[in-house]
């Protein structure tokens, strides 16, 4: 047999059938397989070139990643073309489509629900909604400049100005979130372009930094070692298992039984002005995200050109820091009220619906809540369907609640006030668990 025939025979032998037992062994840093629609892919070498970052796809190694694949890509047919060279085989005919004894009927019903939402055009964005949303952000930026140019730099004017700019920044944060999730335009490329403009030029941050961090959160919400949002750098202990683990090991980086008190001094005021700013700048330079860096520079140039004539260099820096300080409080309370009070634990390999519902809850709908949270009060629907335009969450909500009721999956919804109080209560509960384990176990 010639060399060409030998290569063809070798390729046919490589495409073989696999069992879940064998696939689950390939979940190491140097050996990663995953399954999408019963096809087995070896992503070991390709993971570092994954546009969403190597971590998010690596978190699905050894698992059925079908629902995650559908959730993150607005054009799965196109993406499958890039997967073809990675194909090494299929699930054996006798193997279930879902790993680890997941409820196959629940999984299929959820996929049917997604198809129903697609048929209802719930993944189609309204150009008017997002155009008006962007316009109201730009209008606030213009209003801030008009105020200081007309009324001067007095304390009252500056305080009002800072509140307007903080509101603009918070709302721009919700808007960049939409483009980052590819939920506005039909083509990914346009979402990426506008995302860089909004997060870069309007906020001074990095699109790539946000993508690589945030997609991990969506893929594995509230899972230690996989969701960066629950990596608290030993400042807080979260959930029920981590506090006990720290307590038994006599780990006391901070007095965790007081974490519900020092939370107010550490988390809301410092997350954006300090931690995020350091992380964003260092990531852009270290990872060579030069396009993102240029967009961020354009934001700071625009800001300082606008406000240095009124406040000078130091005054403008203080104003910007204060705006970040206000925005950080807004951001922390909105993003954490949906997650910190929920289950936070190690990987349990649940199906997509169950894993998202365990980690998320909703906040009651109202015009103010929708605007204030950027529709993240529909956190459940957003986590189930990340690419769905946010103005359609309320339409799919009844279908999601019905499916949850059918299978006994808890669908939690609460008021805005209770959700904020629950953050503090959850931190206190975890702190008490740590203290008990630290003293008695």
GROMACS .gro file of C-alpha atoms in nm:
model
  441
    1UNK     CA    1   0.000   0.000   0.000
    2UNK     CA    2   0.130   0.350  -0.088
    3UNK     CA    3   0.194   0.627   0.162
    4UNK     CA    4  -0.126   0.807   0.066
    5UNK     CA    5  -0.329   0.491   0.125
    6UNK     CA    6  -0.160   0.436   0.460
    7UNK     CA    7  -0.247   0.788   0.576
    8UNK     CA    8  -0.607   0.745   0.470
    9UNK     CA    9  -0.633   0.415   0.654
   10UNK     CA   10  -0.474   0.575   0.963
   11UNK     CA   11  -0.725   0.862   0.956
   12UNK     CA   12  -1.017   0.615   0.937
   13UNK     CA   13  -0.878   0.426   1.233
   14UNK     CA   14  -0.849   0.746   1.437
   15UNK     CA   15  -1.219   0.822   1.392
   16UNK     CA   16  -1.357   0.564   1.632
   17UNK     CA   17  -1.623   0.516   1.898
   18UNK     CA   18  -1.562   0.615   2.261
   19UNK     CA   19  -1.732   0.551   2.593
   20UNK     CA   20  -1.798   0.818   2.853
   21UNK     CA   21  -1.562   0.639   3.090
   22UNK     CA   22  -1.278   0.692   2.846
   23UNK     CA   23  -1.374   1.049   2.754
   24UNK     CA   24  -1.390   1.162   3.117
   25UNK     CA   25  -1.025   1.068   3.164
   26UNK     CA   26  -0.925   1.340   2.917
   27UNK     CA   27  -0.986   1.644   3.138
   28UNK     CA   28  -0.627   1.738   3.215
   29UNK     CA   29  -0.433   2.052   3.129
   30UNK     CA   30  -0.228   1.859   2.873
   31UNK     CA   31  -0.508   1.631   2.751
   32UNK     CA   32  -0.855   1.770   2.679
   33UNK     CA   33  -1.148   1.609   2.500
   34UNK     CA   34  -1.508   1.719   2.490
   35UNK     CA   35  -1.834   1.609   2.328
   36UNK     CA   36  -2.070   1.818   2.116
   37UNK     CA   37  -2.381   1.653   1.973
   38UNK     CA   38  -2.229   1.306   2.030
   39UNK     CA   39  -1.911   1.393   1.839
   40UNK     CA   40  -1.581   1.371   2.027
   41UNK     CA   41  -1.321   1.645   1.979
   42UNK     CA   42  -0.961   1.666   2.096
   43UNK     CA   43  -0.911   2.034   2.186
   44UNK     CA   44  -0.575   1.995   2.363
   45UNK     CA   45  -0.362   2.193   2.119
   46UNK     CA   46  -0.639   2.419   1.988
   47UNK     CA   47  -0.765   2.549   2.326
   48UNK     CA   48  -0.506   2.828   2.340
   49UNK     CA   49  -0.641   2.962   2.009
   50UNK     CA   50  -1.005   2.958   2.120
   51UNK     CA   51  -1.144   3.313   2.063
   52UNK     CA   52  -1.327   3.304   2.397
   53UNK     CA   53  -1.010   3.212   2.584
   54UNK     CA   54  -0.857   2.874   2.664
   55UNK     CA   55  -1.002   2.850   3.014
   56UNK     CA   56  -1.371   2.858   2.923
   57UNK     CA   57  -1.344   2.571   2.675
   58UNK     CA   58  -1.105   2.378   2.901
   59UNK     CA   59  -1.361   2.388   3.183
   60UNK     CA   60  -1.580   2.158   2.970
   61UNK     CA   61  -1.309   1.898   2.913
   62UNK     CA   62  -1.428   1.541   2.964
   63UNK     CA   63  -1.792   1.649   2.944
   64UNK     CA   64  -2.086   1.692   2.709
   65UNK     CA   65  -2.047   2.057   2.602
   66UNK     CA   66  -2.345   2.065   2.364
   67UNK     CA   67  -2.555   2.314   2.561
   68UNK     CA   68  -2.259   2.540   2.636
   69UNK     CA   69  -2.168   2.534   2.267
   70UNK     CA   70  -2.522   2.633   2.170
   71UNK     CA   71  -2.538   2.901   2.439
   72UNK     CA   72  -2.225   3.093   2.342
   73UNK     CA   73  -2.229   3.084   1.960
   74UNK     CA   74  -2.480   3.274   1.746
   75UNK     CA   75  -2.376   3.081   1.433
   76UNK     CA   76  -2.304   2.721   1.541
   77UNK     CA   77  -2.297   2.600   1.178
   78UNK     CA   78  -2.001   2.825   1.101
   79UNK     CA   79  -1.817   2.728   1.419
   80UNK     CA   80  -1.856   2.357   1.340
   81UNK     CA   81  -1.633   2.408   1.036
   82UNK     CA   82  -1.349   2.506   1.267
   83UNK     CA   83  -1.416   2.200   1.482
   84UNK     CA   84  -1.383   1.951   1.195
   85UNK     CA   85  -1.002   1.917   1.216
   86UNK     CA   86  -1.039   1.839   1.588
   87UNK     CA   87  -1.286   1.556   1.540
   88UNK     CA   88  -1.151   1.220   1.659
   89UNK     CA   89  -1.468   1.010   1.681
   90UNK     CA   90  -1.816   0.971   1.823
   91UNK     CA   91  -1.990   0.833   2.125
   92UNK     CA   92  -2.038   0.459   2.105
   93UNK     CA   93  -2.391   0.361   1.993
   94UNK     CA   94  -2.480   0.223   2.336
   95UNK     CA   95  -2.363   0.535   2.521
   96UNK     CA   96  -2.619   0.797   2.638
   97UNK     CA   97  -2.592   1.143   2.484
   98UNK     CA   98  -2.536   1.297   2.828
   99UNK     CA   99  -2.257   1.221   3.073
  100UNK     CA  100  -2.277   1.128   3.441
  101UNK     CA  101  -2.636   1.000   3.451
  102UNK     CA  102  -2.794   1.338   3.381
  103UNK     CA  103  -3.170   1.345   3.333
  104UNK     CA  104  -3.185   1.296   2.958
  105UNK     CA  105  -3.551   1.401   2.936
  106UNK     CA  106  -3.481   1.728   3.118
  107UNK     CA  107  -3.189   1.799   2.884
  108UNK     CA  108  -3.399   1.727   2.576
  109UNK     CA  109  -3.689   1.938   2.704
  110UNK     CA  110  -3.454   2.230   2.762
  111UNK     CA  111  -3.321   2.200   2.408
  112UNK     CA  112  -3.679   2.193   2.284
  113UNK     CA  113  -3.742   2.511   2.484
  114UNK     CA  114  -3.445   2.676   2.317
  115UNK     CA  115  -3.579   2.576   1.976
  116UNK     CA  116  -3.918   2.723   2.071
  117UNK     CA  117  -3.750   3.051   2.168
  118UNK     CA  118  -3.571   3.056   1.834
  119UNK     CA  119  -3.898   2.995   1.650
  120UNK     CA  120  -4.052   3.285   1.846
  121UNK     CA  121  -3.768   3.510   1.718
  122UNK     CA  122  -3.658   3.579   2.076
  123UNK     CA  123  -3.294   3.582   1.965
  124UNK     CA  124  -3.361   3.870   1.727
  125UNK     CA  125  -3.258   4.210   1.863
  126UNK     CA  126  -3.449   4.537   1.830
  127UNK     CA  127  -3.227   4.802   1.664
  128UNK     CA  128  -3.437   5.076   1.822
  129UNK     CA  129  -3.387   4.946   2.174
  130UNK     CA  130  -3.009   4.942   2.155
  131UNK     CA  131  -2.986   5.266   1.954
  132UNK     CA  132  -3.191   5.452   2.215
  133UNK     CA  133  -2.994   5.289   2.494
  134UNK     CA  134  -2.664   5.409   2.346
  135UNK     CA  135  -2.816   5.753   2.285
  136UNK     CA  136  -2.915   5.796   2.648
  137UNK     CA  137  -2.558   5.714   2.756
  138UNK     CA  138  -2.412   5.971   2.516
  139UNK     CA  139  -2.674   6.223   2.631
  140UNK     CA  140  -2.557   6.183   2.993
  141UNK     CA  141  -2.196   6.239   2.888
  142UNK     CA  142  -2.300   6.557   2.706
  143UNK     CA  143  -2.512   6.674   3.000
  144UNK     CA  144  -2.217   6.637   3.237
  145UNK     CA  145  -1.999   6.856   3.015
  146UNK     CA  146  -2.275   7.117   2.973
  147UNK     CA  147  -2.323   7.136   3.351
  148UNK     CA  148  -1.959   7.204   3.434
  149UNK     CA  149  -1.916   7.446   3.144
  150UNK     CA  150  -2.226   7.642   3.245
  151UNK     CA  151  -2.230   7.621   3.626
  152UNK     CA  152  -1.859   7.591   3.699
  153UNK     CA  153  -1.672   7.360   3.934
  154UNK     CA  154  -1.849   7.417   4.265
  155UNK     CA  155  -1.898   7.129   4.509
  156UNK     CA  156  -2.267   7.080   4.436
  157UNK     CA  157  -2.214   7.090   4.059
  158UNK     CA  158  -1.920   6.849   4.084
  159UNK     CA  159  -2.118   6.606   4.300
  160UNK     CA  160  -2.410   6.606   4.054
  161UNK     CA  161  -2.164   6.578   3.765
  162UNK     CA  162  -1.999   6.274   3.926
  163UNK     CA  163  -2.337   6.105   3.976
  164UNK     CA  164  -2.428   6.163   3.611
  165UNK     CA  165  -2.094   6.025   3.491
  166UNK     CA  166  -2.123   5.725   3.725
  167UNK     CA  167  -2.470   5.655   3.587
  168UNK     CA  168  -2.336   5.682   3.233
  169UNK     CA  169  -2.052   5.444   3.317
  170UNK     CA  170  -2.283   5.191   3.481
  171UNK     CA  171  -2.523   5.195   3.187
  172UNK     CA  172  -2.233   5.168   2.941
  173UNK     CA  173  -2.126   4.865   3.141
  174UNK     CA  174  -2.463   4.698   3.086
  175UNK     CA  175  -2.450   4.791   2.716
  176UNK     CA  176  -2.102   4.648   2.656
  177UNK     CA  177  -2.232   4.333   2.822
  178UNK     CA  178  -2.491   4.301   2.543
  179UNK     CA  179  -2.235   4.332   2.263
  180UNK     CA  180  -1.990   4.107   2.447
  181UNK     CA  181  -2.252   3.832   2.449
  182UNK     CA  182  -2.315   3.879   2.074
  183UNK     CA  183  -2.681   3.956   2.145
  184UNK     CA  184  -2.728   4.264   1.924
  185UNK     CA  185  -2.610   4.199   1.567
  186UNK     CA  186  -2.663   3.884   1.362
  187UNK     CA  187  -2.295   3.871   1.271
  188UNK     CA  188  -2.034   3.816   1.540
  189UNK     CA  189  -1.786   4.056   1.381
  190UNK     CA  190  -2.016   4.358   1.425
  191UNK     CA  191  -2.082   4.269   1.787
  192UNK     CA  192  -1.707   4.247   1.847
  193UNK     CA  193  -1.639   4.584   1.679
  194UNK     CA  194  -1.906   4.773   1.872
  195UNK     CA  195  -1.812   4.591   2.191
  196UNK     CA  196  -1.457   4.728   2.164
  197UNK     CA  197  -1.596   5.076   2.109
  198UNK     CA  198  -1.835   5.068   2.405
  199UNK     CA  199  -1.609   4.899   2.660
  200UNK     CA  200  -1.296   5.067   2.527
  201UNK     CA  201  -1.388   5.420   2.422
  202UNK     CA  202  -1.682   5.472   2.657
  203UNK     CA  203  -1.535   5.293   2.961
  204UNK     CA  204  -1.158   5.261   2.920
  205UNK     CA  205  -1.155   4.882   2.965
  206UNK     CA  206  -1.058   4.576   2.759
  207UNK     CA  207  -1.297   4.364   2.551
  208UNK     CA  208  -1.065   4.062   2.554
  209UNK     CA  209  -1.013   4.082   2.930
  210UNK     CA  210  -1.391   4.094   2.981
  211UNK     CA  211  -1.460   3.808   2.738
  212UNK     CA  212  -1.204   3.570   2.882
  213UNK     CA  213  -1.321   3.638   3.238
  214UNK     CA  214  -1.696   3.663   3.193
  215UNK     CA  215  -1.746   3.359   2.970
  216UNK     CA  216  -1.587   3.141   3.237
  217UNK     CA  217  -1.847   3.271   3.481
  218UNK     CA  218  -2.128   3.177   3.243
  219UNK     CA  219  -1.990   2.834   3.160
  220UNK     CA  220  -1.942   2.733   3.525
  221UNK     CA  221  -2.123   2.984   3.750
  222UNK     CA  222  -2.033   2.974   4.120
  223UNK     CA  223  -1.794   2.679   4.070
  224UNK     CA  224  -1.467   2.712   4.259
  225UNK     CA  225  -1.154   2.696   4.041
  226UNK     CA  226  -1.363   2.759   3.729
  227UNK     CA  227  -1.566   3.076   3.789
  228UNK     CA  228  -1.327   3.372   3.844
  229UNK     CA  229  -1.609   3.568   4.010
  230UNK     CA  230  -1.590   3.345   4.317
  231UNK     CA  231  -1.212   3.366   4.337
  232UNK     CA  232  -1.198   3.608   4.628
  233UNK     CA  233  -0.820   3.583   4.691
  234UNK     CA  234  -0.875   3.466   5.052
  235UNK     CA  235  -1.057   3.791   5.134
  236UNK     CA  236  -1.396   3.619   5.167
  237UNK     CA  237  -1.513   3.262   5.216
  238UNK     CA  238  -1.828   3.178   5.021
  239UNK     CA  239  -2.101   2.915   5.024
  240UNK     CA  240  -2.123   2.629   5.272
  241UNK     CA  241  -1.825   2.406   5.186
  242UNK     CA  242  -1.537   2.654   5.149
  243UNK     CA  243  -1.578   2.809   5.497
  244UNK     CA  244  -1.572   2.466   5.661
  245UNK     CA  245  -1.268   2.364   5.456
  246UNK     CA  246  -1.080   2.680   5.556
  247UNK     CA  247  -1.186   2.636   5.919
  248UNK     CA  248  -1.070   2.274   5.941
  249UNK     CA  249  -0.735   2.372   5.790
  250UNK     CA  250  -0.710   2.660   6.043
  251UNK     CA  251  -0.676   2.912   5.760
  252UNK     CA  252  -0.733   3.265   5.884
  253UNK     CA  253  -0.615   3.517   5.628
  254UNK     CA  254  -0.881   3.753   5.765
  255UNK     CA  255  -1.140   3.730   6.046
  256UNK     CA  256  -1.406   3.574   5.822
  257UNK     CA  257  -1.670   3.581   6.096
  258UNK     CA  258  -1.669   3.959   6.036
  259UNK     CA  259  -1.667   3.943   5.657
  260UNK     CA  260  -2.029   4.065   5.636
  261UNK     CA  261  -1.904   4.384   5.804
  262UNK     CA  262  -1.575   4.450   5.625
  263UNK     CA  263  -1.750   4.368   5.294
  264UNK     CA  264  -1.871   4.730   5.291
  265UNK     CA  265  -1.515   4.861   5.319
  266UNK     CA  266  -1.344   4.621   5.079
  267UNK     CA  267  -1.571   4.502   4.800
  268UNK     CA  268  -1.811   4.775   4.674
  269UNK     CA  269  -1.571   5.070   4.704
  270UNK     CA  270  -1.254   4.904   4.572
  271UNK     CA  271  -1.350   4.647   4.305
  272UNK     CA  272  -1.357   4.878   4.002
  273UNK     CA  273  -1.127   5.165   4.111
  274UNK     CA  274  -0.848   4.936   4.232
  275UNK     CA  275  -0.868   4.565   4.153
  276UNK     CA  276  -1.029   4.581   3.809
  277UNK     CA  277  -0.818   4.876   3.696
  278UNK     CA  278  -0.494   4.701   3.789
  279UNK     CA  279  -0.608   4.373   3.634
  280UNK     CA  280  -0.731   4.534   3.311
  281UNK     CA  281  -0.416   4.737   3.245
  282UNK     CA  282  -0.178   4.454   3.335
  283UNK     CA  283  -0.375   4.206   3.122
  284UNK     CA  284  -0.372   4.431   2.814
  285UNK     CA  285   0.004   4.477   2.840
  286UNK     CA  286   0.094   4.122   2.942
  287UNK     CA  287  -0.131   3.954   2.684
  288UNK     CA  288  -0.051   4.216   2.418
  289UNK     CA  289  -0.407   4.324   2.357
  290UNK     CA  290  -0.282   4.630   2.173
  291UNK     CA  291  -0.612   4.713   2.000
  292UNK     CA  292  -0.788   4.709   2.336
  293UNK     CA  293  -0.515   4.929   2.482
  294UNK     CA  294  -0.561   5.187   2.205
  295UNK     CA  295  -0.936   5.195   2.264
  296UNK     CA  296  -0.877   5.243   2.638
  297UNK     CA  297  -0.627   5.523   2.570
  298UNK     CA  298  -0.888   5.695   2.351
  299UNK     CA  299  -1.126   5.698   2.650
  300UNK     CA  300  -0.871   5.857   2.883
  301UNK     CA  301  -0.768   6.111   2.618
  302UNK     CA  302  -1.129   6.213   2.566
  303UNK     CA  303  -1.194   6.233   2.938
  304UNK     CA  304  -0.887   6.444   3.024
  305UNK     CA  305  -0.928   6.673   2.723
  306UNK     CA  306  -1.284   6.735   2.842
  307UNK     CA  307  -1.221   6.796   3.212
  308UNK     CA  308  -0.861   6.919   3.256
  309UNK     CA  309  -0.963   7.272   3.140
  310UNK     CA  310  -1.207   7.283   3.433
  311UNK     CA  311  -1.042   7.079   3.709
  312UNK     CA  312  -0.676   7.057   3.612
  313UNK     CA  313  -0.482   6.729   3.602
  314UNK     CA  314  -0.510   6.633   3.969
  315UNK     CA  315  -0.871   6.747   3.995
  316UNK     CA  316  -0.965   6.542   3.690
  317UNK     CA  317  -0.792   6.236   3.839
  318UNK     CA  318  -0.980   6.278   4.167
  319UNK     CA  319  -1.308   6.320   3.978
  320UNK     CA  320  -1.246   6.005   3.775
  321UNK     CA  321  -1.158   5.806   4.088
  322UNK     CA  322  -1.475   5.925   4.259
  323UNK     CA  323  -1.684   5.829   3.954
  324UNK     CA  324  -1.526   5.481   3.956
  325UNK     CA  325  -1.595   5.461   4.331
  326UNK     CA  326  -1.967   5.533   4.277
  327UNK     CA  327  -1.991   5.299   3.979
  328UNK     CA  328  -1.822   5.021   4.174
  329UNK     CA  329  -2.092   5.026   4.443
  330UNK     CA  330  -2.362   5.007   4.175
  331UNK     CA  331  -2.186   4.726   3.991
  332UNK     CA  332  -2.114   4.511   4.297
  333UNK     CA  333  -2.464   4.519   4.442
  334UNK     CA  334  -2.630   4.445   4.106
  335UNK     CA  335  -2.398   4.162   4.003
  336UNK     CA  336  -2.357   3.994   4.341
  337UNK     CA  337  -2.721   3.992   4.457
  338UNK     CA  338  -2.796   3.727   4.192
  339UNK     CA  339  -2.506   3.498   4.282
  340UNK     CA  340  -2.351   3.524   4.630
  341UNK     CA  341  -2.670   3.414   4.812
  342UNK     CA  342  -2.698   3.112   4.580
  343UNK     CA  343  -2.511   2.781   4.589
  344UNK     CA  344  -2.133   2.819   4.562
  345UNK     CA  345  -1.943   2.492   4.557
  346UNK     CA  346  -1.710   2.262   4.367
  347UNK     CA  347  -1.797   2.108   4.030
  348UNK     CA  348  -2.103   1.879   4.044
  349UNK     CA  349  -2.139   1.816   3.668
  350UNK     CA  350  -2.505   1.912   3.648
  351UNK     CA  351  -2.698   1.963   3.325
  352UNK     CA  352  -2.706   2.315   3.182
  353UNK     CA  353  -3.047   2.412   3.323
  354UNK     CA  354  -2.983   2.280   3.674
  355UNK     CA  355  -2.632   2.426   3.699
  356UNK     CA  356  -2.748   2.775   3.598
  357UNK     CA  357  -3.054   2.773   3.825
  358UNK     CA  358  -2.848   2.661   4.125
  359UNK     CA  359  -2.619   2.962   4.083
  360UNK     CA  360  -2.863   3.236   3.983
  361UNK     CA  361  -3.183   3.404   4.095
  362UNK     CA  362  -3.408   3.674   3.953
  363UNK     CA  363  -3.513   4.014   4.084
  364UNK     CA  364  -3.873   4.131   4.042
  365UNK     CA  365  -3.946   4.311   3.718
  366UNK     CA  366  -4.023   4.682   3.703
  367UNK     CA  367  -3.918   4.962   3.471
  368UNK     CA  368  -3.667   5.088   3.730
  369UNK     CA  369  -3.528   4.741   3.808
  370UNK     CA  370  -3.486   4.667   3.435
  371UNK     CA  371  -3.297   4.994   3.381
  372UNK     CA  372  -3.101   4.991   3.706
  373UNK     CA  373  -2.971   4.637   3.654
  374UNK     CA  374  -2.940   4.642   3.275
  375UNK     CA  375  -3.203   4.364   3.273
  376UNK     CA  376  -2.978   4.148   3.488
  377UNK     CA  377  -3.278   4.117   3.715
  378UNK     CA  378  -3.360   3.841   3.462
  379UNK     CA  379  -3.038   3.665   3.560
  380UNK     CA  380  -3.185   3.316   3.515
  381UNK     CA  381  -3.298   3.375   3.158
  382UNK     CA  382  -2.972   3.553   3.078
  383UNK     CA  383  -2.764   3.263   3.205
  384UNK     CA  384  -2.971   3.007   3.017
  385UNK     CA  385  -2.962   3.207   2.693
  386UNK     CA  386  -2.659   3.444   2.702
  387UNK     CA  387  -2.698   3.550   2.336
  388UNK     CA  388  -3.066   3.642   2.373
  389UNK     CA  389  -3.129   4.021   2.355
  390UNK     CA  390  -3.223   4.136   2.703
  391UNK     CA  391  -3.549   4.302   2.597
  392UNK     CA  392  -3.686   3.953   2.525
  393UNK     CA  393  -3.612   3.793   2.862
  394UNK     CA  394  -3.960   3.864   2.995
  395UNK     CA  395  -4.109   3.675   2.700
  396UNK     CA  396  -3.917   3.353   2.760
  397UNK     CA  397  -3.952   3.371   3.140
  398UNK     CA  398  -4.292   3.188   3.160
  399UNK     CA  399  -4.155   2.901   2.951
  400UNK     CA  400  -3.851   2.869   3.175
  401UNK     CA  401  -4.063   2.873   3.492
  402UNK     CA  402  -4.289   2.606   3.348
  403UNK     CA  403  -3.996   2.379   3.264
  404UNK     CA  404  -3.845   2.429   3.611
  405UNK     CA  405  -4.178   2.343   3.774
  406UNK     CA  406  -4.206   2.026   3.565
  407UNK     CA  407  -3.874   1.891   3.695
  408UNK     CA  408  -3.875   2.042   4.043
  409UNK     CA  409  -3.586   2.281   3.972
  410UNK     CA  410  -3.605   2.581   4.206
  411UNK     CA  411  -3.678   2.909   4.027
  412UNK     CA  412  -3.601   3.183   4.280
  413UNK     CA  413  -3.722   3.540   4.245
  414UNK     CA  414  -3.708   3.816   4.506
  415UNK     CA  415  -3.737   4.190   4.556
  416UNK     CA  416  -3.443   4.424   4.492
  417UNK     CA  417  -3.417   4.512   4.861
  418UNK     CA  418  -3.425   4.152   4.981
  419UNK     CA  419  -3.166   4.053   4.724
  420UNK     CA  420  -2.921   4.313   4.858
  421UNK     CA  421  -2.988   4.213   5.220
  422UNK     CA  422  -2.932   3.849   5.126
  423UNK     CA  423  -2.574   3.930   5.018
  424UNK     CA  424  -2.488   4.037   5.370
  425UNK     CA  425  -2.683   3.750   5.525
  426UNK     CA  426  -2.506   3.497   5.305
  427UNK     CA  427  -2.163   3.635   5.397
  428UNK     CA  428  -2.252   3.621   5.767
  429UNK     CA  429  -2.372   3.262   5.737
  430UNK     CA  430  -2.049   3.157   5.563
  431UNK     CA  431  -1.841   3.345   5.820
  432UNK     CA  432  -2.019   3.168   6.106
  433UNK     CA  433  -1.958   2.830   5.941
  434UNK     CA  434  -1.588   2.914   5.917
  435UNK     CA  435  -1.567   3.019   6.282
  436UNK     CA  436  -1.742   2.705   6.403
  437UNK     CA  437  -1.509   2.481   6.198
  438UNK     CA  438  -1.205   2.685   6.300
  439UNK     CA  439  -1.279   2.653   6.671
  440UNK     CA  440  -1.434   2.308   6.696
  441UNK     CA  441  -1.326   2.086   6.405
   0.00000   0.00000   0.00000
